[in-house]
mmCIF file of C-alpha atoms in Angstrom:
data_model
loop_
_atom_site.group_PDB
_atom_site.id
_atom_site.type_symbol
_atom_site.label_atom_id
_atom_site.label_comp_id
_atom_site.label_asym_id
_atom_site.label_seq_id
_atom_site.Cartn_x
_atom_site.Cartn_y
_atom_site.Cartn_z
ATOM 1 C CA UNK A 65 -21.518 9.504 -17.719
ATOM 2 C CA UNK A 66 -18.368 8.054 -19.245
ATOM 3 C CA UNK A 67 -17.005 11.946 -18.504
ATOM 4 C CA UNK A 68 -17.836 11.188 -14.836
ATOM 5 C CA UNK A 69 -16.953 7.871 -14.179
ATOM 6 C CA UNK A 70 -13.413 8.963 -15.351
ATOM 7 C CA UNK A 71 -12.798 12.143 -13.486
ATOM 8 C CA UNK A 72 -13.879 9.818 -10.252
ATOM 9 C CA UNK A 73 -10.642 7.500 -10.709
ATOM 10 C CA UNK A 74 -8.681 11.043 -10.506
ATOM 11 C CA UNK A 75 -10.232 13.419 -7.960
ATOM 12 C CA UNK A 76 -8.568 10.952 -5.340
ATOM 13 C CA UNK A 77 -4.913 11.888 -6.099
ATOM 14 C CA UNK A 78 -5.828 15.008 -4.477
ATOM 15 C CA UNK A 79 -8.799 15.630 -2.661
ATOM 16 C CA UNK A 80 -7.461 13.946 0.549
ATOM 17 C CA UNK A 81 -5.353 17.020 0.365
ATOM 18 C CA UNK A 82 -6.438 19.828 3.256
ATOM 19 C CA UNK A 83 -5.349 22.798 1.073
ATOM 20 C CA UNK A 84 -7.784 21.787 -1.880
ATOM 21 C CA UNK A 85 -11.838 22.231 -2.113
ATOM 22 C CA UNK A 86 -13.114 20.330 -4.723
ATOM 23 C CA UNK A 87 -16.335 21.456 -6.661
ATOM 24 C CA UNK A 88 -18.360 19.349 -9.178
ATOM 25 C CA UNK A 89 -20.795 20.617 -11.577
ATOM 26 C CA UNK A 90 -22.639 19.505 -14.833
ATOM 27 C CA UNK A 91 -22.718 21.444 -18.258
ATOM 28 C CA UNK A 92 -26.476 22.632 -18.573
ATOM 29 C CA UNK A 93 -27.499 20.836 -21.966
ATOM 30 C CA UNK A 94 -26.545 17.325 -21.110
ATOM 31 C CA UNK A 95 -29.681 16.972 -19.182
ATOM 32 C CA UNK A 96 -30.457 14.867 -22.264
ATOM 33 C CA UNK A 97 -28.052 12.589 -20.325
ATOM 34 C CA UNK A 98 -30.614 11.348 -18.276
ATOM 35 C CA UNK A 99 -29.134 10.159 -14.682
ATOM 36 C CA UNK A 100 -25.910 11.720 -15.119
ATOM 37 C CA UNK A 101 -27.047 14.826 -12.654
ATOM 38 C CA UNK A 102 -27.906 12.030 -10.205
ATOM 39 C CA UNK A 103 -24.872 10.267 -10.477
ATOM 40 C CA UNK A 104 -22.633 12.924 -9.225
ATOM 41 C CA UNK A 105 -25.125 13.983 -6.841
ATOM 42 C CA UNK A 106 -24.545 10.707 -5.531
ATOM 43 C CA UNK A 107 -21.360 10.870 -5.140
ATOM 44 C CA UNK A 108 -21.921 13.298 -2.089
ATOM 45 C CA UNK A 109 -19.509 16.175 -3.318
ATOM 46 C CA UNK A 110 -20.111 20.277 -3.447
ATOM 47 C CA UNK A 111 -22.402 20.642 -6.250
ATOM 48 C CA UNK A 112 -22.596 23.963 -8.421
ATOM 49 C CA UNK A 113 -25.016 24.677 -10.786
ATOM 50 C CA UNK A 114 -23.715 25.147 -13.849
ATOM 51 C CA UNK A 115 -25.015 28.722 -14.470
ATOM 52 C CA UNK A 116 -22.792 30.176 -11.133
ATOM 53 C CA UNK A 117 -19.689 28.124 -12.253
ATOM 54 C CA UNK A 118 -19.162 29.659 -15.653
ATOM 55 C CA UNK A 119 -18.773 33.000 -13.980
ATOM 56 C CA UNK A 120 -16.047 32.085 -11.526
ATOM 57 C CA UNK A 121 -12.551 32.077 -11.578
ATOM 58 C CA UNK A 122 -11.469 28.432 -10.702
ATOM 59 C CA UNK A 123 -7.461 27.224 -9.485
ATOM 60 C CA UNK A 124 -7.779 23.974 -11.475
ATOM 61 C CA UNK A 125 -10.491 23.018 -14.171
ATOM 62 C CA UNK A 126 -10.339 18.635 -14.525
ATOM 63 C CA UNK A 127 -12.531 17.753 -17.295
ATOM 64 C CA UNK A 128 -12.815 14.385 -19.788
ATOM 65 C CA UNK A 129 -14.809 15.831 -21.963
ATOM 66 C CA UNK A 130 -14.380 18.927 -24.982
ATOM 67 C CA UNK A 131 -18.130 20.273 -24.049
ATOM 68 C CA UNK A 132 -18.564 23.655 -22.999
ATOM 69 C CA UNK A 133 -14.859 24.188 -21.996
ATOM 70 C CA UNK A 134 -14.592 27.578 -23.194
ATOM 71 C CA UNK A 135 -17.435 28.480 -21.161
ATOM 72 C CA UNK A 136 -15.170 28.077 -17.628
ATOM 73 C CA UNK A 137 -12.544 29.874 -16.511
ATOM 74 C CA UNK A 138 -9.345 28.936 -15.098
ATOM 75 C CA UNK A 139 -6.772 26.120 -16.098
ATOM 76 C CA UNK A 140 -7.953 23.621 -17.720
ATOM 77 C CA UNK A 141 -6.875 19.661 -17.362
ATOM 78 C CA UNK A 142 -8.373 17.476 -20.107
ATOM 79 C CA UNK A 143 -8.152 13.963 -20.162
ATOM 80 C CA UNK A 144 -9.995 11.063 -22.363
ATOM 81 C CA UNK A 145 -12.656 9.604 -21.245
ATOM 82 C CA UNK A 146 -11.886 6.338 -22.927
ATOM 83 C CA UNK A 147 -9.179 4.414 -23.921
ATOM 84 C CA UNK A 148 -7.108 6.805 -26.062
ATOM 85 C CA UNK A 149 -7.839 10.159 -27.442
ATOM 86 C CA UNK A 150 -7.823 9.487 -31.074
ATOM 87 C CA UNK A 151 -10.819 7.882 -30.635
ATOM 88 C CA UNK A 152 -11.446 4.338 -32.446
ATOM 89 C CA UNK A 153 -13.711 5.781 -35.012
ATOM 90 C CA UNK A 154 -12.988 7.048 -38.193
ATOM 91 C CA UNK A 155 -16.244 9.556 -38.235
ATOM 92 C CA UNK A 156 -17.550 11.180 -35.456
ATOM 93 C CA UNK A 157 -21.412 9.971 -34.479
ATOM 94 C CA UNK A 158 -22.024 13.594 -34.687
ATOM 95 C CA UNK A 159 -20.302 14.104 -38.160
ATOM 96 C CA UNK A 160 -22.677 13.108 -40.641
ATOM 97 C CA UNK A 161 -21.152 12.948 -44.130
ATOM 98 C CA UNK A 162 -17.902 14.257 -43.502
ATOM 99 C CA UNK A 163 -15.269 14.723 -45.639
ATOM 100 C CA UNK A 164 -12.811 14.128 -43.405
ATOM 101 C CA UNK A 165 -12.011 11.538 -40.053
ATOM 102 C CA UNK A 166 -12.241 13.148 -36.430
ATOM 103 C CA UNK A 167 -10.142 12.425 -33.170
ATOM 104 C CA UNK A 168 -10.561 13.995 -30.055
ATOM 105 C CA UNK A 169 -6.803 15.830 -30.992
ATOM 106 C CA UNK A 170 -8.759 18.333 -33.515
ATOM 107 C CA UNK A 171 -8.101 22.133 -33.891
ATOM 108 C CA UNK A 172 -11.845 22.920 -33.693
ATOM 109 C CA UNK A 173 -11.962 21.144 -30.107
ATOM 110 C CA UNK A 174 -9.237 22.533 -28.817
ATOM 111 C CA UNK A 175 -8.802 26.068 -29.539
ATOM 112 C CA UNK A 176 -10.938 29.380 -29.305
ATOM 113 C CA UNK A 177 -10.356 32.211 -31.204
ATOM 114 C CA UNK A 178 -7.112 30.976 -32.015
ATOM 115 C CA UNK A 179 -6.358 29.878 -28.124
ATOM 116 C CA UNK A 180 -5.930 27.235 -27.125
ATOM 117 C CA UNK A 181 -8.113 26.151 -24.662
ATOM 118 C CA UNK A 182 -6.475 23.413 -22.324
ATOM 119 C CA UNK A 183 -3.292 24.116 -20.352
ATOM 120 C CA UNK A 184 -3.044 20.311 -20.280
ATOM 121 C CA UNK A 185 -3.751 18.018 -22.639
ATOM 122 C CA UNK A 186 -3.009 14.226 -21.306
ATOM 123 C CA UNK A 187 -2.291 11.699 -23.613
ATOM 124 C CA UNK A 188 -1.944 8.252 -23.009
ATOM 125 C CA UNK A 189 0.565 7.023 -25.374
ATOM 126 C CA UNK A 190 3.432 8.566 -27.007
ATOM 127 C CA UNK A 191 2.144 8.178 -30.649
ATOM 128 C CA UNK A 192 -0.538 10.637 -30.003
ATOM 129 C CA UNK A 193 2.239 13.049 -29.742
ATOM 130 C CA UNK A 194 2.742 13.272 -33.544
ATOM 131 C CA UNK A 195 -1.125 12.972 -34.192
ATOM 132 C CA UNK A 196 -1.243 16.176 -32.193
ATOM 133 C CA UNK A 197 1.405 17.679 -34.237
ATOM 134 C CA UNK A 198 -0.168 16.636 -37.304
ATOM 135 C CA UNK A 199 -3.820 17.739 -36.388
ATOM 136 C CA UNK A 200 -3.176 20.910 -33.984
ATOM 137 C CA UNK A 201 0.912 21.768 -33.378
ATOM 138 C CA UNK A 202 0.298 24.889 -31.670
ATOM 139 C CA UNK A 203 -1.378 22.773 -28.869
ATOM 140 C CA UNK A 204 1.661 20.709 -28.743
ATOM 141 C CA UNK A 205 3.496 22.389 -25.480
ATOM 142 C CA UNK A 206 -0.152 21.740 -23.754
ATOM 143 C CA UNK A 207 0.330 18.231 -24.208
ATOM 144 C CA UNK A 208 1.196 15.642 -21.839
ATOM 145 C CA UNK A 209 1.949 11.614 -22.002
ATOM 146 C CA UNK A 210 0.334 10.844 -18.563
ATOM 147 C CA UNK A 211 -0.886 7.257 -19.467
ATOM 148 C CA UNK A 212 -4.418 5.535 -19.079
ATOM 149 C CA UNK A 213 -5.186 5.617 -15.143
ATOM 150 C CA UNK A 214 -8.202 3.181 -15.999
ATOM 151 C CA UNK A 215 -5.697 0.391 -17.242
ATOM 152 C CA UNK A 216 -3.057 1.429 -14.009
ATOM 153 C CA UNK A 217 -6.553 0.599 -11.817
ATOM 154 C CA UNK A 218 -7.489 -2.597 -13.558
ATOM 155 C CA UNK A 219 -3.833 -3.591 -13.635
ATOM 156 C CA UNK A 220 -3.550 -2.907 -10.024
ATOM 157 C CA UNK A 221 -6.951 -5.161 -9.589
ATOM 158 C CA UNK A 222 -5.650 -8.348 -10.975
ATOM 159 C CA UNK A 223 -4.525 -9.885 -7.345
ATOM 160 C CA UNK A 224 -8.312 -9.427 -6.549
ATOM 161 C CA UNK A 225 -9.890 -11.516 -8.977
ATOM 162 C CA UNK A 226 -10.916 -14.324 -7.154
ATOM 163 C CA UNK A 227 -12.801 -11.260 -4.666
ATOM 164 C CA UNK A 228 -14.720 -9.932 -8.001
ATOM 165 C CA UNK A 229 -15.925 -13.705 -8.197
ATOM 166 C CA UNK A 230 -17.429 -14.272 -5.326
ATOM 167 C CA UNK A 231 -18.969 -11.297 -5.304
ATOM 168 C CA UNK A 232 -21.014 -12.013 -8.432
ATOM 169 C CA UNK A 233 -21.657 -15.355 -7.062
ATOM 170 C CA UNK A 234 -19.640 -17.460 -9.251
ATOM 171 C CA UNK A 235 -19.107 -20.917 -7.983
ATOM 172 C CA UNK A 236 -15.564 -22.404 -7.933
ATOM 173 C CA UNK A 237 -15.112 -23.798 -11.555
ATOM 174 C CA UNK A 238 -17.937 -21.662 -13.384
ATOM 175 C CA UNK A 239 -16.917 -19.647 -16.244
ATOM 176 C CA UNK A 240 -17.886 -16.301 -16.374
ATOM 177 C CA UNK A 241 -18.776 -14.980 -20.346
ATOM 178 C CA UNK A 242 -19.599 -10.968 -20.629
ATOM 179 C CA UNK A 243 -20.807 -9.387 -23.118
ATOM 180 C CA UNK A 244 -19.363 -5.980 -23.793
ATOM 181 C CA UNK A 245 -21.181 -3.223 -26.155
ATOM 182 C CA UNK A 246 -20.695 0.440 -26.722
ATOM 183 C CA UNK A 247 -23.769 2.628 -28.165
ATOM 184 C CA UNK A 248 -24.445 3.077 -31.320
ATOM 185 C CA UNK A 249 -26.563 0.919 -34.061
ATOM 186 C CA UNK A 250 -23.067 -0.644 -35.075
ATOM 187 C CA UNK A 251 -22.529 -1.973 -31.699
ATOM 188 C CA UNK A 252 -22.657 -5.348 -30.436
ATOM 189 C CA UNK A 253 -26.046 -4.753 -28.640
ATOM 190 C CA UNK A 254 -27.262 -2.724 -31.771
ATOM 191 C CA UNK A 255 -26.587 -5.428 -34.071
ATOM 192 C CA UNK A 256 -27.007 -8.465 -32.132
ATOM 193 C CA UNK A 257 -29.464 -7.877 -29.266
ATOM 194 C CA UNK A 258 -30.682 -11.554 -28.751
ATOM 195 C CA UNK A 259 -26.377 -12.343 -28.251
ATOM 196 C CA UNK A 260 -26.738 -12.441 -24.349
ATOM 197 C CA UNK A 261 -29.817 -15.011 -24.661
ATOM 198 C CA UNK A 262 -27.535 -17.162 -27.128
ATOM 199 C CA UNK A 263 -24.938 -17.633 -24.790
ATOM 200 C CA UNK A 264 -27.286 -18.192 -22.076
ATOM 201 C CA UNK A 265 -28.942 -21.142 -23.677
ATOM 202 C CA UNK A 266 -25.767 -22.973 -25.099
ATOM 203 C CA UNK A 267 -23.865 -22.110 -21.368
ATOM 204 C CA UNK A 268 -26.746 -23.107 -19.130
ATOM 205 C CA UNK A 269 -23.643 -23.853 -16.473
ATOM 206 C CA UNK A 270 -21.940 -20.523 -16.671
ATOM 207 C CA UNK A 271 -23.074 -16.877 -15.940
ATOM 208 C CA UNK A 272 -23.318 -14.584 -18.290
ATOM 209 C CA UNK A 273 -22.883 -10.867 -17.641
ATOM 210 C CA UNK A 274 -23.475 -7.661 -20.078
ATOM 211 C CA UNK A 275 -21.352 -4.407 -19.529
ATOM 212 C CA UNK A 276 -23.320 -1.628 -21.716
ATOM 213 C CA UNK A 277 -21.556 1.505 -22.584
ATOM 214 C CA UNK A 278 -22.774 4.447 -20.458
ATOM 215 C CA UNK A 279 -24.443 6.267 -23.211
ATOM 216 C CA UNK A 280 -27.021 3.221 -23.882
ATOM 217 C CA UNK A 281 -28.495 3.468 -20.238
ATOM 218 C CA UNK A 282 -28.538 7.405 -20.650
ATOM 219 C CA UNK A 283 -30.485 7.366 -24.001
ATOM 220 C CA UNK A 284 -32.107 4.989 -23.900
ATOM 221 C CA UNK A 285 -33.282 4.717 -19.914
ATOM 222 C CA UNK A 286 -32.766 2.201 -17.398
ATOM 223 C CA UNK A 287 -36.377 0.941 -17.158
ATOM 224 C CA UNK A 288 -36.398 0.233 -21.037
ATOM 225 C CA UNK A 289 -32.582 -1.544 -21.099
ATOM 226 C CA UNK A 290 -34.077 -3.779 -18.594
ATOM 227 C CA UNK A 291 -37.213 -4.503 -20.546
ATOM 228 C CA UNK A 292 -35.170 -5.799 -23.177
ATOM 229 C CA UNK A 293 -33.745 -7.956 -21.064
ATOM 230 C CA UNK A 294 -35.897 -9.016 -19.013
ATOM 231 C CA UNK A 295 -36.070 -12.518 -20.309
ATOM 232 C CA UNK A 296 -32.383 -13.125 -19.596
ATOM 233 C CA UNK A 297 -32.394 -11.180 -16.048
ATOM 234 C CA UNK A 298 -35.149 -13.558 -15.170
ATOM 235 C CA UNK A 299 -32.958 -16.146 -15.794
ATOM 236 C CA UNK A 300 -29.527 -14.745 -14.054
ATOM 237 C CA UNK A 301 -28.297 -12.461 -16.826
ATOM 238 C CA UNK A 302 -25.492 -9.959 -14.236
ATOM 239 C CA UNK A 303 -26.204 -6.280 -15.597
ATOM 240 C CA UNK A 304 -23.870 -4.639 -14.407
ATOM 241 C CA UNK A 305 -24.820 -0.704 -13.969
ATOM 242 C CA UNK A 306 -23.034 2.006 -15.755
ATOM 243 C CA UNK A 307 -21.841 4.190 -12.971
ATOM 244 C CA UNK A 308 -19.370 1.122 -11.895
ATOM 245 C CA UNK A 309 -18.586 -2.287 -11.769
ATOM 246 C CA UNK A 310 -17.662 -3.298 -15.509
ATOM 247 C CA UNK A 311 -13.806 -3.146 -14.963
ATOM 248 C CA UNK A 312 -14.322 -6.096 -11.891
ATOM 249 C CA UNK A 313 -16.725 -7.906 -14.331
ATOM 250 C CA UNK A 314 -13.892 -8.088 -17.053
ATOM 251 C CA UNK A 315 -10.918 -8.852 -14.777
ATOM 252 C CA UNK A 316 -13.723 -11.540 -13.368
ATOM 253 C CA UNK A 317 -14.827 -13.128 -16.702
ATOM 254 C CA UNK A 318 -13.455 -16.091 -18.755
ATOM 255 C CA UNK A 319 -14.435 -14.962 -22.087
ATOM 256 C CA UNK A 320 -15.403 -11.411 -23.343
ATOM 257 C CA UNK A 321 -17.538 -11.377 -26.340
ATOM 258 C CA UNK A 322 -17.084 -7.241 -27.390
ATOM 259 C CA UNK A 323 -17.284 -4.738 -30.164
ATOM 260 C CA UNK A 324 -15.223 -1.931 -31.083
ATOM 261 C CA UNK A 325 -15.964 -0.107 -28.139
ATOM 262 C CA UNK A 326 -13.518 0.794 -25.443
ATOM 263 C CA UNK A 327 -14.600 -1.538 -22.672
ATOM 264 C CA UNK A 328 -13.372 -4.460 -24.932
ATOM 265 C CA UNK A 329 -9.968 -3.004 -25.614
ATOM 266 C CA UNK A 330 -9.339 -2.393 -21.698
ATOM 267 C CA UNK A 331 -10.287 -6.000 -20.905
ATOM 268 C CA UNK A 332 -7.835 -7.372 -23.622
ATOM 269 C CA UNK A 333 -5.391 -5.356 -22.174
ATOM 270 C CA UNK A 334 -5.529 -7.005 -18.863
ATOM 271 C CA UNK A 335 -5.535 -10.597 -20.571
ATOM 272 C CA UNK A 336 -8.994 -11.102 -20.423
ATOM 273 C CA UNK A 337 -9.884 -13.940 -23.617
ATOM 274 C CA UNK A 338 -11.534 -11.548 -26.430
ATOM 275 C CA UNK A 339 -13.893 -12.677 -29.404
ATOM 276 C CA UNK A 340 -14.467 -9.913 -30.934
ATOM 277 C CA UNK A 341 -18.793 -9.973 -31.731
ATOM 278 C CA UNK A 342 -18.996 -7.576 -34.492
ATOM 279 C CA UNK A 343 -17.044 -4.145 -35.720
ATOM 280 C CA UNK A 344 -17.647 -1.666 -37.915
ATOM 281 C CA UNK A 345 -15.113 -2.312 -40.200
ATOM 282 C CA UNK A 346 -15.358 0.698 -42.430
ATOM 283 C CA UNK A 347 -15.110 3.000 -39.433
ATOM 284 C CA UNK A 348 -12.675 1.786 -37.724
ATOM 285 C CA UNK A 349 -9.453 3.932 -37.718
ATOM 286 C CA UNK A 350 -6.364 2.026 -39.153
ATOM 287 C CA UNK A 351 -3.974 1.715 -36.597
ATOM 288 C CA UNK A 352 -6.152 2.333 -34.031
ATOM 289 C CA UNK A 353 -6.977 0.492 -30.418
ATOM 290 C CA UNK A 354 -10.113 -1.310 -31.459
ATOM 291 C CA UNK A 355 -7.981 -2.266 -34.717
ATOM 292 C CA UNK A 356 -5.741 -3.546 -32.805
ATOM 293 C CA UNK A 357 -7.954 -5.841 -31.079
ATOM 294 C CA UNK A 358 -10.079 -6.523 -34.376
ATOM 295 C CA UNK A 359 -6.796 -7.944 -36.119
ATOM 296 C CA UNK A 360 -5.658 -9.928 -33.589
ATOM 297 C CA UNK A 361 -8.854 -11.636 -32.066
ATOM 298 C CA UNK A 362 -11.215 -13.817 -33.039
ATOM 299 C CA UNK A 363 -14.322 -13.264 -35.293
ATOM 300 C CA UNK A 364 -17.633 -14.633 -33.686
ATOM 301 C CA UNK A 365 -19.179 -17.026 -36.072
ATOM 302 C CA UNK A 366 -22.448 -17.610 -35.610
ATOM 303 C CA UNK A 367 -23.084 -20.283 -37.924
ATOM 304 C CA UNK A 368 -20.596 -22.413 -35.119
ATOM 305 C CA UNK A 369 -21.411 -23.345 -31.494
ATOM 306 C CA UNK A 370 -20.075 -21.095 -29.007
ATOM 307 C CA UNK A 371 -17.874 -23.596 -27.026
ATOM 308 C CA UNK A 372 -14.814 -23.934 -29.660
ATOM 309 C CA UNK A 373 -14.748 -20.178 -30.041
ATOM 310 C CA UNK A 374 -14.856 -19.781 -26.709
ATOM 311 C CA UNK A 375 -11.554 -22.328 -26.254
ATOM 312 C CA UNK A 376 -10.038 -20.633 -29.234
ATOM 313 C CA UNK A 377 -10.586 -16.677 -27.731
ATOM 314 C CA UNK A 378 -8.681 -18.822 -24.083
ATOM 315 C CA UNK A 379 -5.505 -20.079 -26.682
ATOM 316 C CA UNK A 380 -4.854 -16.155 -28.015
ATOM 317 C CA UNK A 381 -2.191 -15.594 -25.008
ATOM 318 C CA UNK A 382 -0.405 -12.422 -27.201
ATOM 319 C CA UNK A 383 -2.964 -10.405 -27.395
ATOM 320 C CA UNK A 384 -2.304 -8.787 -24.018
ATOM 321 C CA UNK A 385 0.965 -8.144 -24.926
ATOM 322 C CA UNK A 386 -0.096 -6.151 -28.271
ATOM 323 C CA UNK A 387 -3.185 -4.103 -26.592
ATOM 324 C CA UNK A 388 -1.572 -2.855 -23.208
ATOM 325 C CA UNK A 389 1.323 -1.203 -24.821
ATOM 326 C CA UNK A 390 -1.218 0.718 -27.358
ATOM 327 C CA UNK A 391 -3.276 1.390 -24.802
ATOM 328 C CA UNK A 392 -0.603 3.307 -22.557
ATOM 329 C CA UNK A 393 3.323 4.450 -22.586
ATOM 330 C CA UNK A 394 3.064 5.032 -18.942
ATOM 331 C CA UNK A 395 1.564 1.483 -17.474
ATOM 332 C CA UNK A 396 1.427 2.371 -14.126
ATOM 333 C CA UNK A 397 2.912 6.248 -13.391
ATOM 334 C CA UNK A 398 0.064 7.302 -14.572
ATOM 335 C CA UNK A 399 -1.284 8.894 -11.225
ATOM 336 C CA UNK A 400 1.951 9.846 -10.505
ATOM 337 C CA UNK A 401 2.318 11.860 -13.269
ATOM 338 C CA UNK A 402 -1.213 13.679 -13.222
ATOM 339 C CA UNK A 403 -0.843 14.236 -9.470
ATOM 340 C CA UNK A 404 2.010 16.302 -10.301
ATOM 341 C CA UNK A 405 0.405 18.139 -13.545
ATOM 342 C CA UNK A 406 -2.263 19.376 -11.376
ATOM 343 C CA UNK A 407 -0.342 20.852 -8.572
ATOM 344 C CA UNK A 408 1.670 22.850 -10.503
ATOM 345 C CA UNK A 409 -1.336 24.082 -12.160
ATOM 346 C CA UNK A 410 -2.615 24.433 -8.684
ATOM 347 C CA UNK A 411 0.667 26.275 -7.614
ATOM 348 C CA UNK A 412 1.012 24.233 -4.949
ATOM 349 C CA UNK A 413 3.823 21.961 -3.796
ATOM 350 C CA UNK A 414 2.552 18.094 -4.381
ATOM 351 C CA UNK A 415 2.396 16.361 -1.015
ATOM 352 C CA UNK A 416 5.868 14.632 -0.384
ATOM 353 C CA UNK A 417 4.263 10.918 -0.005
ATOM 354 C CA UNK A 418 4.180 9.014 -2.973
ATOM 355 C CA UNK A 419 0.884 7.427 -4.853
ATOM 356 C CA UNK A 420 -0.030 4.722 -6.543
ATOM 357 C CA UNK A 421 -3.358 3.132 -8.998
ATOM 358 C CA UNK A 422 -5.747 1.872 -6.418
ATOM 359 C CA UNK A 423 -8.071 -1.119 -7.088
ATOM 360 C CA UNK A 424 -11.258 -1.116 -8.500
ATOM 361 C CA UNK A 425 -14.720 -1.799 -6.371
ATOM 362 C CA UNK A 426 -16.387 -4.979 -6.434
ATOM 363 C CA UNK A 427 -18.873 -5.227 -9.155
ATOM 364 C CA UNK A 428 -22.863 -5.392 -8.228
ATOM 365 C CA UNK A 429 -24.786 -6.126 -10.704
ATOM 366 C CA UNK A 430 -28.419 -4.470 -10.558
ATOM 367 C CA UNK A 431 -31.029 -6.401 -8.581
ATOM 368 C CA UNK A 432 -34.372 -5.149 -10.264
ATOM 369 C CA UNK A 433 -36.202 -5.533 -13.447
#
């Protein structure tokens, strides 16, 4: 779902375009993503089954995600599907008990047969450059510092804030506190699942909101995340859904209480106030985004009340100004500079008008229990 979400803030640089057709299809084993065939369904595009795409010839592959991209034929555009491509993590969920630490720059996920796979591989920042020289150099004329085009989209949201507000009913002078977790049993809802009732009870004048990574809804189904929280959606919890909405929610809130996940990084890199909730700490990549972020905001204590912290998260005015330039080398080209990776791939001459990061959608948080 994270895959999807992300190729949906880049099919608009050029399906508007009357020359291109644009197909969308879903790799056959992640039906064990469950709602991810009904998301792009949803989305009201050309849908191939999986079993006739592998056996044609395509113009342009886009993809944010290594699965199965050896199975399709064409050129092939990868992007991240998070923020970064080296990946936060030290060890891969998948790894076990490896012997050594995985990014999404390794030779195994990149090549085939000694191919590589991609014709373009975007990167968001100029340091991944030399971790792609380091972990795969023969891939290094594939690559391609495009930027993040999720930051350039929440960047370009700012002006709108007061509009993401309203429309999840915040009052003029209520604070808005979200909670922001990735999946896994290291993340915030994995280790602290009664957090969101917490703040609830020692903010009974602010709303709360919870941004869950799209991996949680998909394993774990959307009936039984809203079990668990039932008690706190009875009582005005905002859950915001995982096909969209969590980048208004941040750009909305006064106070993000996150984990290592990416969600957290992209809201300090808009200047939301960040307490970071809990981390992995002996998984976490030195140097990397969600160390970043880890060094430079606040621990949670939970031995303290929450309104200090929450004053103390508001006073931490740099840490903007250390995420966003991690995050991206190319704040705001970065649709720019894909639009113009994929025409030439396409062989086509990029339309002569110029584009630019559009704004997010207003969030809406789910209604049901």
């Amino acid at each position: 779902m994270a895959a999807a979400t992300r190729l949906f803030d880049v099919v608009p640089l050029l399906e508007t375009d009357f020359r291109v057709q644009l197909t969308f299809t879903v790799p056959h084993t992640t039906d064990t993503w469950h709602g991810l065939d009904d998301y792009v369904h949803g989305q009201g595009g050309l849908f191939l089954p999986w079993a006739q795409a592998i056996h044609h010839q395509w113009d342009l592959i886009l993809t944010a995600s290594h699965r199965h991209i050896t199975e399709l034929h064409g050129p092939l555009l990868i992007l991240s599907h998070g923020a970064g491509v080296l990946m936060s993590r030290r060890y891969s969920r998948k790894a076990g008990t490896a012997d050594r630490p995985t990014t999404g720059l390794d030779r195994e996920l990149l090549t085939y047969r000694g191919r590589v796979v991609p014709e373009v591989i975007a990167l968001a920042h100029g340091d991944e450059l030399r971790a792609l020289e380091e972990l795969c150099p023969e891939a290094l004329p594939k690559a391609l510092v495009a930027g993040d085009i999720c930051l350039d989209r929440m960047l370009a949201s700012l002006p709108y804030r007061r509009h993401y507000r309203n429309a999840l009913g915040l009052a003029d002078g209520q604070a808005l506190v979200t909670l922001s977790s990735t999946w896994s049993p290291e993340s915030l809802f994995g280790r602290m699942p009664g957090l969101a009732r917490k703040v609830m009870d020692e903010f009974p004048g602010h709303k709360v909101a919870f941004v869950l990574h799209p991996q949680a809804w998909a394993v774990h189904g959307a009936r039984q995340i809203k079990s668990w929280l039932s008690d706190c959606l009875r009582n005005g919890l905002l859950l915001i859904p995982p096909e969209e909405g969590w980048r208004a929610t941040m750009i909305a809130s006064d106070w993000v209480l996150g984990d290592h996940g990416s969600t957290t990084t992209y809201a300090a890199a808009v200047g939301c106030p960040v307490t970071m909730a809990t981390c992995p700490g002996a998984n976490i990549r030195p140097g990397s985004l969600a160390d970043i972020v880890r060094r430079h905001a606040p621990r949670l204590r939970g031995d303290q009340p929450l309104g200090p912290q929450m004053h103390r998260a508001r006073s931490q005015a740099n840490l903007r100004h250390l995420v966003s330039p991690a995050v991206s080398s190319r704040p705001g080209r970065t649709a720019t500079i894909l639009r113009s990776a994929m025409y030439h791939l396409l062989n086509l001459p990029a339309p002569a008008c110029g584009i630019t990061a559009t704004s997010v959608p207003l969030p809406r948080p789910c209604k049901d229990l």
